[in-house]
XYZ file of C-alpha atoms in Angstrom:
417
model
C 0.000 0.000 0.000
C 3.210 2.234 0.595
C 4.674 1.544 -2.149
C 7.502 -0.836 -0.561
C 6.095 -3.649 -3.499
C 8.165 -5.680 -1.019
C 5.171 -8.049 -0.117
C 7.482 -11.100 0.431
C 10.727 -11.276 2.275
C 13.417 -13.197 0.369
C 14.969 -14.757 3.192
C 12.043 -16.245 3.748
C 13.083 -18.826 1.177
C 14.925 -21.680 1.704
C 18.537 -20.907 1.559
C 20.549 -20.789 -2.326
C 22.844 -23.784 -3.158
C 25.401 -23.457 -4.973
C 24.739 -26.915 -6.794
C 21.197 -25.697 -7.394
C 19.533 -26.915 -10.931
C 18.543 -24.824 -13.888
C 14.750 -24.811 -12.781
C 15.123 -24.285 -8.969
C 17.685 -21.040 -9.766
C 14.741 -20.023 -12.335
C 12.265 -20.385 -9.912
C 13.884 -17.693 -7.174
C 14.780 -15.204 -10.266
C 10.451 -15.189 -10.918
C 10.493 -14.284 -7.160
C 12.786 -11.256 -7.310
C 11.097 -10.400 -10.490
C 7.923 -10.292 -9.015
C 9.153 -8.130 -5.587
C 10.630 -5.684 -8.597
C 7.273 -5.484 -10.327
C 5.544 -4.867 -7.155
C 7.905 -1.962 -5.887
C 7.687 -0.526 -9.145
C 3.808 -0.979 -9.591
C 3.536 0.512 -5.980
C 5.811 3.711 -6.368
C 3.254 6.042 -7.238
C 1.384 5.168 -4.079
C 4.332 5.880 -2.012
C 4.805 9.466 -3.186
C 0.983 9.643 -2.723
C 1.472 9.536 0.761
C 4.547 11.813 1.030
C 2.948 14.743 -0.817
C -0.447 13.910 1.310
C 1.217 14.054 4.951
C 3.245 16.994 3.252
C -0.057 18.767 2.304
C -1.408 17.799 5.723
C 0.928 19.284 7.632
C 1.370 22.452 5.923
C -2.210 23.034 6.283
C -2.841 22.389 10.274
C -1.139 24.345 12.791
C 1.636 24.703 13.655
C 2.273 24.897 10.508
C 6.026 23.914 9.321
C 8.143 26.487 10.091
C 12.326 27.698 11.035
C 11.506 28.254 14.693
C 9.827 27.206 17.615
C 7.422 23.936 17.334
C 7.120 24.538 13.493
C 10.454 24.417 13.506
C 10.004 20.709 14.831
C 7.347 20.118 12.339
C 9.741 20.703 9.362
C 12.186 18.722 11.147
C 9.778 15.328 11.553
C 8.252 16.614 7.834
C 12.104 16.089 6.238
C 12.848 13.208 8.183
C 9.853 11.138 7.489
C 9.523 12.319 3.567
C 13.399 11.327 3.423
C 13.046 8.319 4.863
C 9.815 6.956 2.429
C 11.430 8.534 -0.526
C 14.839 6.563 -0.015
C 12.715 3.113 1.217
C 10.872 3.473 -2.385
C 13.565 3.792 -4.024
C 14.568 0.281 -6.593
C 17.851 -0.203 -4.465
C 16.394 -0.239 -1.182
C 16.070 -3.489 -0.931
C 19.497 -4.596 -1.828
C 20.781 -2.556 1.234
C 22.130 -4.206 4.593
C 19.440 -5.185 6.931
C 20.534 -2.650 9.933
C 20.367 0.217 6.944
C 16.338 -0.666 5.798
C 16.196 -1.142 9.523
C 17.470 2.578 10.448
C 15.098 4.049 8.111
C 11.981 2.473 8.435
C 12.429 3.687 12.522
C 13.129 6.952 11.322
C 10.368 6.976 9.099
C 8.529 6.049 12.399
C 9.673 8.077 15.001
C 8.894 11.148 12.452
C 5.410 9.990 12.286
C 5.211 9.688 16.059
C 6.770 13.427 16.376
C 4.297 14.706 13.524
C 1.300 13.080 15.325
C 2.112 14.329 18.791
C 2.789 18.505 17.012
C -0.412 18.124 14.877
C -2.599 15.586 16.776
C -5.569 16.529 14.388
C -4.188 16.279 10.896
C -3.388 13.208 9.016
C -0.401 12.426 10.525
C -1.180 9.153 11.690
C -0.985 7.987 7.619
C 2.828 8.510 8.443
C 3.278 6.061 11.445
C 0.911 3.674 9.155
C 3.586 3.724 6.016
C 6.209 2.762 9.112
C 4.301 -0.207 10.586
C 3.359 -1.729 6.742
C 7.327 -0.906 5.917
C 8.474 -2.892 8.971
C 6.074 -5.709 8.117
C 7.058 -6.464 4.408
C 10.425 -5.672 4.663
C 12.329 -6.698 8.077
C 12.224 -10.263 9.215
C 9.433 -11.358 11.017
C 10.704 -10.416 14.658
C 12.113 -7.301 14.023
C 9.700 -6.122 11.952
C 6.896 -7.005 14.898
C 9.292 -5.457 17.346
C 9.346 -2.256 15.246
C 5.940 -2.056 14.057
C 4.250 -2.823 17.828
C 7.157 0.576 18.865
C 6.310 2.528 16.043
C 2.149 2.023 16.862
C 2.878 2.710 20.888
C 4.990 5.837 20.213
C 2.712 7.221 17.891
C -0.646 6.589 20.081
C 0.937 7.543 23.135
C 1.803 10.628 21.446
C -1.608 11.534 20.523
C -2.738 10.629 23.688
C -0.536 13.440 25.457
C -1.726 15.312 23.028
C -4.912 16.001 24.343
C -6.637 13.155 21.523
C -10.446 11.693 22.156
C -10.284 8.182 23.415
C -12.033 7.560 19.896
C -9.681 8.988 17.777
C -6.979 7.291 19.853
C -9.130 3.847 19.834
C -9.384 4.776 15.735
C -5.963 5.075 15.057
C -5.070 2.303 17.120
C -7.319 -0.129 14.673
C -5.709 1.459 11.548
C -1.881 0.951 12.828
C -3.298 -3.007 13.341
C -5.217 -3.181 10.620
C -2.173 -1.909 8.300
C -0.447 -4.320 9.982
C -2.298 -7.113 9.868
C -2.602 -6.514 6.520
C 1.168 -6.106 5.179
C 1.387 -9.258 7.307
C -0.399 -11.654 4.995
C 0.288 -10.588 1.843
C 3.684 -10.992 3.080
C 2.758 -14.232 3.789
C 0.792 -14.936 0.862
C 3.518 -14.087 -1.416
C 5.776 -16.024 0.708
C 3.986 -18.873 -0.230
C 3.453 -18.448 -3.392
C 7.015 -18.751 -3.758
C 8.158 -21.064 -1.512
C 5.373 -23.464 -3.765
C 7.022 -22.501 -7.223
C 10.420 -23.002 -5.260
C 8.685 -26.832 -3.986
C 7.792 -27.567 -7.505
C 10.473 -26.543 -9.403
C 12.681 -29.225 -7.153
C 10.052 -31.837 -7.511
C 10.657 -31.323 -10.779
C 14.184 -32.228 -10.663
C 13.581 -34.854 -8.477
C 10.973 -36.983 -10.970
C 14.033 -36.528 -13.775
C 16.393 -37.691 -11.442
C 14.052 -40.283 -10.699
C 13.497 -41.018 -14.439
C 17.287 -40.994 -14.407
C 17.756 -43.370 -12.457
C 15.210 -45.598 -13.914
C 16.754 -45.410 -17.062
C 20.516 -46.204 -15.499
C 19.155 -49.021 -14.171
C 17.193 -50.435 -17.091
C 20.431 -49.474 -19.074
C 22.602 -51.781 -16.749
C 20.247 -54.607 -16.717
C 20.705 -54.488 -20.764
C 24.277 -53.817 -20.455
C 24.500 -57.056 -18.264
C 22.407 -59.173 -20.331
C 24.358 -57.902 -23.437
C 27.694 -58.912 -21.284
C 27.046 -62.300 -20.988
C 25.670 -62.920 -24.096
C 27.841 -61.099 -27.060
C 31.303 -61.853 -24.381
C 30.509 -65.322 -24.382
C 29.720 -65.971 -27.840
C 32.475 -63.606 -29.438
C 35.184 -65.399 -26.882
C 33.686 -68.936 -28.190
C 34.426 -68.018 -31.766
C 37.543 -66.331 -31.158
C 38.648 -69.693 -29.870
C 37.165 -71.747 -32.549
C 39.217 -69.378 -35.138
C 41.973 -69.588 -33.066
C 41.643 -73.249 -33.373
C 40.689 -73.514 -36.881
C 44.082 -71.567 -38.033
C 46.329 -74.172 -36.156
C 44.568 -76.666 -38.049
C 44.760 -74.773 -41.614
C 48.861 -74.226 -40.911
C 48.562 -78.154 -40.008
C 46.955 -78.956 -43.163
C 49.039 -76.552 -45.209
C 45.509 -74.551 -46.672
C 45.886 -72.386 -49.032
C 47.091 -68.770 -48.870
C 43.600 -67.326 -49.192
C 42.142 -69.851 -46.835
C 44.533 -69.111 -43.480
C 43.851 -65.030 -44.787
C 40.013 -65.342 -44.443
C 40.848 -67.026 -40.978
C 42.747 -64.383 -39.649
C 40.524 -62.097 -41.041
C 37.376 -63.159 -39.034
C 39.425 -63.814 -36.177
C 40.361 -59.946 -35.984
C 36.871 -59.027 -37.069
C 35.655 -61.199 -33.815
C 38.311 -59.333 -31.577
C 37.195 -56.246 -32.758
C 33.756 -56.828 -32.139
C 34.693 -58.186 -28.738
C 36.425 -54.891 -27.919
C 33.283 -53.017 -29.511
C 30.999 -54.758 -27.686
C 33.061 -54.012 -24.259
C 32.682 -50.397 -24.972
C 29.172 -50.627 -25.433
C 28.164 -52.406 -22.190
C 30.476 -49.138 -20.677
C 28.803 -47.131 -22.680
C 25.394 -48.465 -21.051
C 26.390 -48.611 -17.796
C 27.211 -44.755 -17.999
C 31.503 -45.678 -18.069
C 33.676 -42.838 -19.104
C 33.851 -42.875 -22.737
C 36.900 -41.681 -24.602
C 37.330 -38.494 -26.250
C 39.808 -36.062 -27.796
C 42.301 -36.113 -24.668
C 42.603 -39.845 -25.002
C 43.910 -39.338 -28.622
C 47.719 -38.889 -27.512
C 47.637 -41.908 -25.443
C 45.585 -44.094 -28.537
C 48.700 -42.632 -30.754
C 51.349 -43.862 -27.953
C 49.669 -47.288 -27.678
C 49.435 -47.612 -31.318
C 53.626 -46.576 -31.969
C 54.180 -48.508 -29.409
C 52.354 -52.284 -30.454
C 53.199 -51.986 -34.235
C 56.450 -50.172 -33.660
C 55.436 -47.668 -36.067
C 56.293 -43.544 -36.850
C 53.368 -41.603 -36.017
C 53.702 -37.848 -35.175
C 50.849 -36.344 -33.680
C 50.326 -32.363 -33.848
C 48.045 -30.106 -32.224
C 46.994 -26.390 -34.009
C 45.170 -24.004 -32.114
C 43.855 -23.414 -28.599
C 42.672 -26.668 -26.734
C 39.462 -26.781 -25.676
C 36.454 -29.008 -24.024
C 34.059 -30.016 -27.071
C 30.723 -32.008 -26.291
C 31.329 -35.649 -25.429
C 30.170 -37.007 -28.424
C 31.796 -35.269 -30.748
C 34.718 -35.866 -28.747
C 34.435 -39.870 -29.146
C 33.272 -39.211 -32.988
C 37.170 -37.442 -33.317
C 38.753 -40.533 -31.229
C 36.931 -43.562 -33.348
C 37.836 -41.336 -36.615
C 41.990 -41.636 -35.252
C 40.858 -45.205 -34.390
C 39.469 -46.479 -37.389
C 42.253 -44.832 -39.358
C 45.140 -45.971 -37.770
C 43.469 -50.070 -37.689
C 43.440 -49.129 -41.435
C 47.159 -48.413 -41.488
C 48.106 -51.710 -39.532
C 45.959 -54.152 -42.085
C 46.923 -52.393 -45.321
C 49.802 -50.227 -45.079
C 52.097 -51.665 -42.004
C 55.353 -50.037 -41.781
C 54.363 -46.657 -42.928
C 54.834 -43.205 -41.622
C 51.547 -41.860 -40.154
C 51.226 -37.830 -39.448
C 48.077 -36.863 -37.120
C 47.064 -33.152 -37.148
C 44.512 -32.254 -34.688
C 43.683 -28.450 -35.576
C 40.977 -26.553 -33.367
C 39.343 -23.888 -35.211
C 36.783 -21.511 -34.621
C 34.027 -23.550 -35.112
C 35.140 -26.819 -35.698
C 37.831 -28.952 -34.458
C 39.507 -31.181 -37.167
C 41.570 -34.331 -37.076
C 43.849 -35.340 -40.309
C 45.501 -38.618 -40.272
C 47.734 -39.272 -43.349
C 49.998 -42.311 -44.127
C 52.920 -42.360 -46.710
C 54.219 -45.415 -47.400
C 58.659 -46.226 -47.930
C 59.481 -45.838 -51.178
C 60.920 -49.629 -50.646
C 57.221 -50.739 -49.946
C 55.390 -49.348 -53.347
C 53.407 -52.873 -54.027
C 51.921 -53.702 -49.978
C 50.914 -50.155 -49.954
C 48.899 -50.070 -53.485
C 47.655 -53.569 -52.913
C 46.102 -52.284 -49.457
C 44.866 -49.005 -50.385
C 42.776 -50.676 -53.094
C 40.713 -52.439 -50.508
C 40.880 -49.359 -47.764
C 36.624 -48.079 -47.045
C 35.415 -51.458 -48.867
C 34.233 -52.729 -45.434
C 32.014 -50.956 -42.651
C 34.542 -49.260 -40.654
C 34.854 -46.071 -42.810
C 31.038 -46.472 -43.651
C 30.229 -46.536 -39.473
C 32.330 -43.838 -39.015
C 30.267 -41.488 -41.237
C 27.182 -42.248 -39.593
C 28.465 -41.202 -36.349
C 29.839 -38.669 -37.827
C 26.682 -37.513 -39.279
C 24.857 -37.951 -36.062
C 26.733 -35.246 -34.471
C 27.037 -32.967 -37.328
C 30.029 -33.599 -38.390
C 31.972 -35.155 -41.854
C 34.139 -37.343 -42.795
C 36.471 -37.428 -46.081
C 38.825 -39.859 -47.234
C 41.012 -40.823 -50.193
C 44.098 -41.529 -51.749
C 47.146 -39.095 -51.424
C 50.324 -38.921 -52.997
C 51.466 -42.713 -52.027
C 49.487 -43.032 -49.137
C 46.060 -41.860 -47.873
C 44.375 -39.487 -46.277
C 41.322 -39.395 -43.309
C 39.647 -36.481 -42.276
C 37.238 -36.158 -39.602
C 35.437 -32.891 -38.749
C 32.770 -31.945 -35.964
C 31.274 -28.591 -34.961
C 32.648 -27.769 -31.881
């Protein structure tokens, strides 16, 4: 009503978290929003009453003055229009407690003053704007404390004033009643928030909940796909492991102990796939771009091989799954280099640009080692690796491009990121 627009207290609501979600932080920036609306909606109203105690007193005697008891009426006049003008003000409530504290009791103990020199002019409206002020804006306690002061001091002024019982009895009822008043909608909006605040984290907690569901539904299929693709993928990797022992027994053909060791690196592979799936399911760390120096170590390492890995730009975190797209493009393209061009030199050139990050993998094969290299580059993207790759690829936005080079080949992968 005096324009404080202040009609809930903020620390009435539970306590800010750092760790707080999206929603819940959303939820208490409506509630300041709405205390800003209010003030500013209400604004108006409070220079109402400043220019109608203002009016008020100028009219009734004494009349404000520089001297004697209108000198005192000026006085209280300043102090009380000072101290309404500075509580309606936007900043007012981003000020310390003890400060909106100090001038709602000023604003009060100038209404009291005002009330006891004028008894019969409508000087009570000032201790009113006090008691509604300390309601909506202090906590609960001290804004009692203040109010039930502010309400004694200013009928106990009129009283020595000379006031009827029934104007005293009068302007006791409007002091409560303003009150009373400021004291519900205070609690009202209270409410109102601390219910958007409730349902905002009930929120969170049903997709937490639905989280978890899904974790656990995802580990039940990880599990089940565990023991069956493990088991059957380790049974065939022994039965090919088996069956090329008996072709080098038999002396099979060429082509015959090749398809063999073929299927028996397609079955590790899968094996390995299938690993990274069930951690995949089971919500296991996936790999990403930082993993791609230690895949390049491990792979110099095994096949004893020259790879030189570079890095262009300014590193940075890219989304996770454009980060595993960029590590299974290095992947499949050094696997590619084992099987058809072992022995050659392999440059990697991850290049971050603005909006993309990049990853180049090129091979060159020995001059020495002409015929393995053009016999394996003509079967290079004729199976599914290069083909899987650009569907992941395509998933996240990115590309893929590959080809022959200047005696060797070429991958590149590309994501937005």
């Amino acid at each position: 009503m005096f324009a404080t627009g202040e009609l809930i207290n903020m620390t009435d609501l539970p306590t800010a978290s750092d760790h707080e979600s999206p929603r819940v932080v959303e939820a208490r920036e409506r509630a300041e929003q709405r205390v800003q609306r209010q003030r500013d909606t209400l604004r108006p109203l409070g220079l109402a009453v400043i220019v109608v105690v203002v009016a008020s007193a100028i009219a009734e005697r004494p009349s404000p003055a520089f001297q004697g008891t209108g000198l005192g009426v000026t006085l209280a006049l300043v102090a009380f229009a000072g101290a309404l003008a500075q509580a309606i003000r936007g900043g007012f409530i981003a000020r310390h407690l003890w400060f909106q504290s100090a001038v709602i009791t000023v604003m009060g103990a100038a209404g009291a003053v005002l009330v006891a020199l004028q008894p019969q002019g409508a000087t009570d409206l000032a201790g009113g704007a006090a008691v509604w002020m300390a309601l909506v804006r202090l906590p609960l306690k001290l804004g009692v404390a203040i109010g039930i002061a502010v309400g004694i001091a200013s009928v106990g002024a009129a009283a020595l004033a000379g006031t009827a019982p029934v104007a005293l009895l009068a302007a006791t009822l409007l002091l409560a009643m303003l009150g009373f008043i400021g004291f519900f909608m205070r609690q009202s909006r209270a409410n109102q928030d601390r219910i958007e605040l409730l349902l905002a984290q009930l929120e969170d907690a049903r997709d937490e909940q639905t989280r978890a569901a899904a974790i656990g539904e995802r580990s039940r299929i990880a599990g089940e796909l565990h023991d069956v693709l493990a088991h059957s993928l380790s049974a065939a990797a022994i039965q090919l492991q088996a069956a090329r022992k008996l072709a080098e027994r038999d002396q099979a053909t060429p082509p015959m102990r090749a398809a063999i060791d073929r299927a028996g690196e397609l079955v590790r592979d899968g094996l390995a796939d299938a690993r990274q799936a069930v951690g995949a399911l089971r919500g296991d760390e996936l790999p990403g771009i930082e993993q791609i120096g230690s895949l390049v170590t491990s792979f110099s390492h095994d096949l004893n091989a020259k790879v030189n890995l570079t890095v262009e730009g300014d590193a940075r975190t890219i989304p996770p799954d454009a980060g595993l797209a960029l590590y299974r493009g290095v992947q499949e393209a050094l696997t590619n280099v084992a099987r058809y061009a072992p022995g050659a030199t392999v440059d990697i050139r991850l290049r971050y640009d603005t909006d993309f990050t990049t990853v180049t993998v090129e091979n060159r094969v020995s001059p020495g080692s002409d015929t393995q290299a053009a016999e394996g580059l003509r079967d290079v993207g004729g199976g599914r690796g290069l083909a899987g790759l650009r569907e992941r690829l395509e998933r996240v936005g990115g590309s893929l491009r590959a080809g022959p080079i200047d005696k060797g080949w070429r991958v590149e992968v590309v994501v937005p990121a």
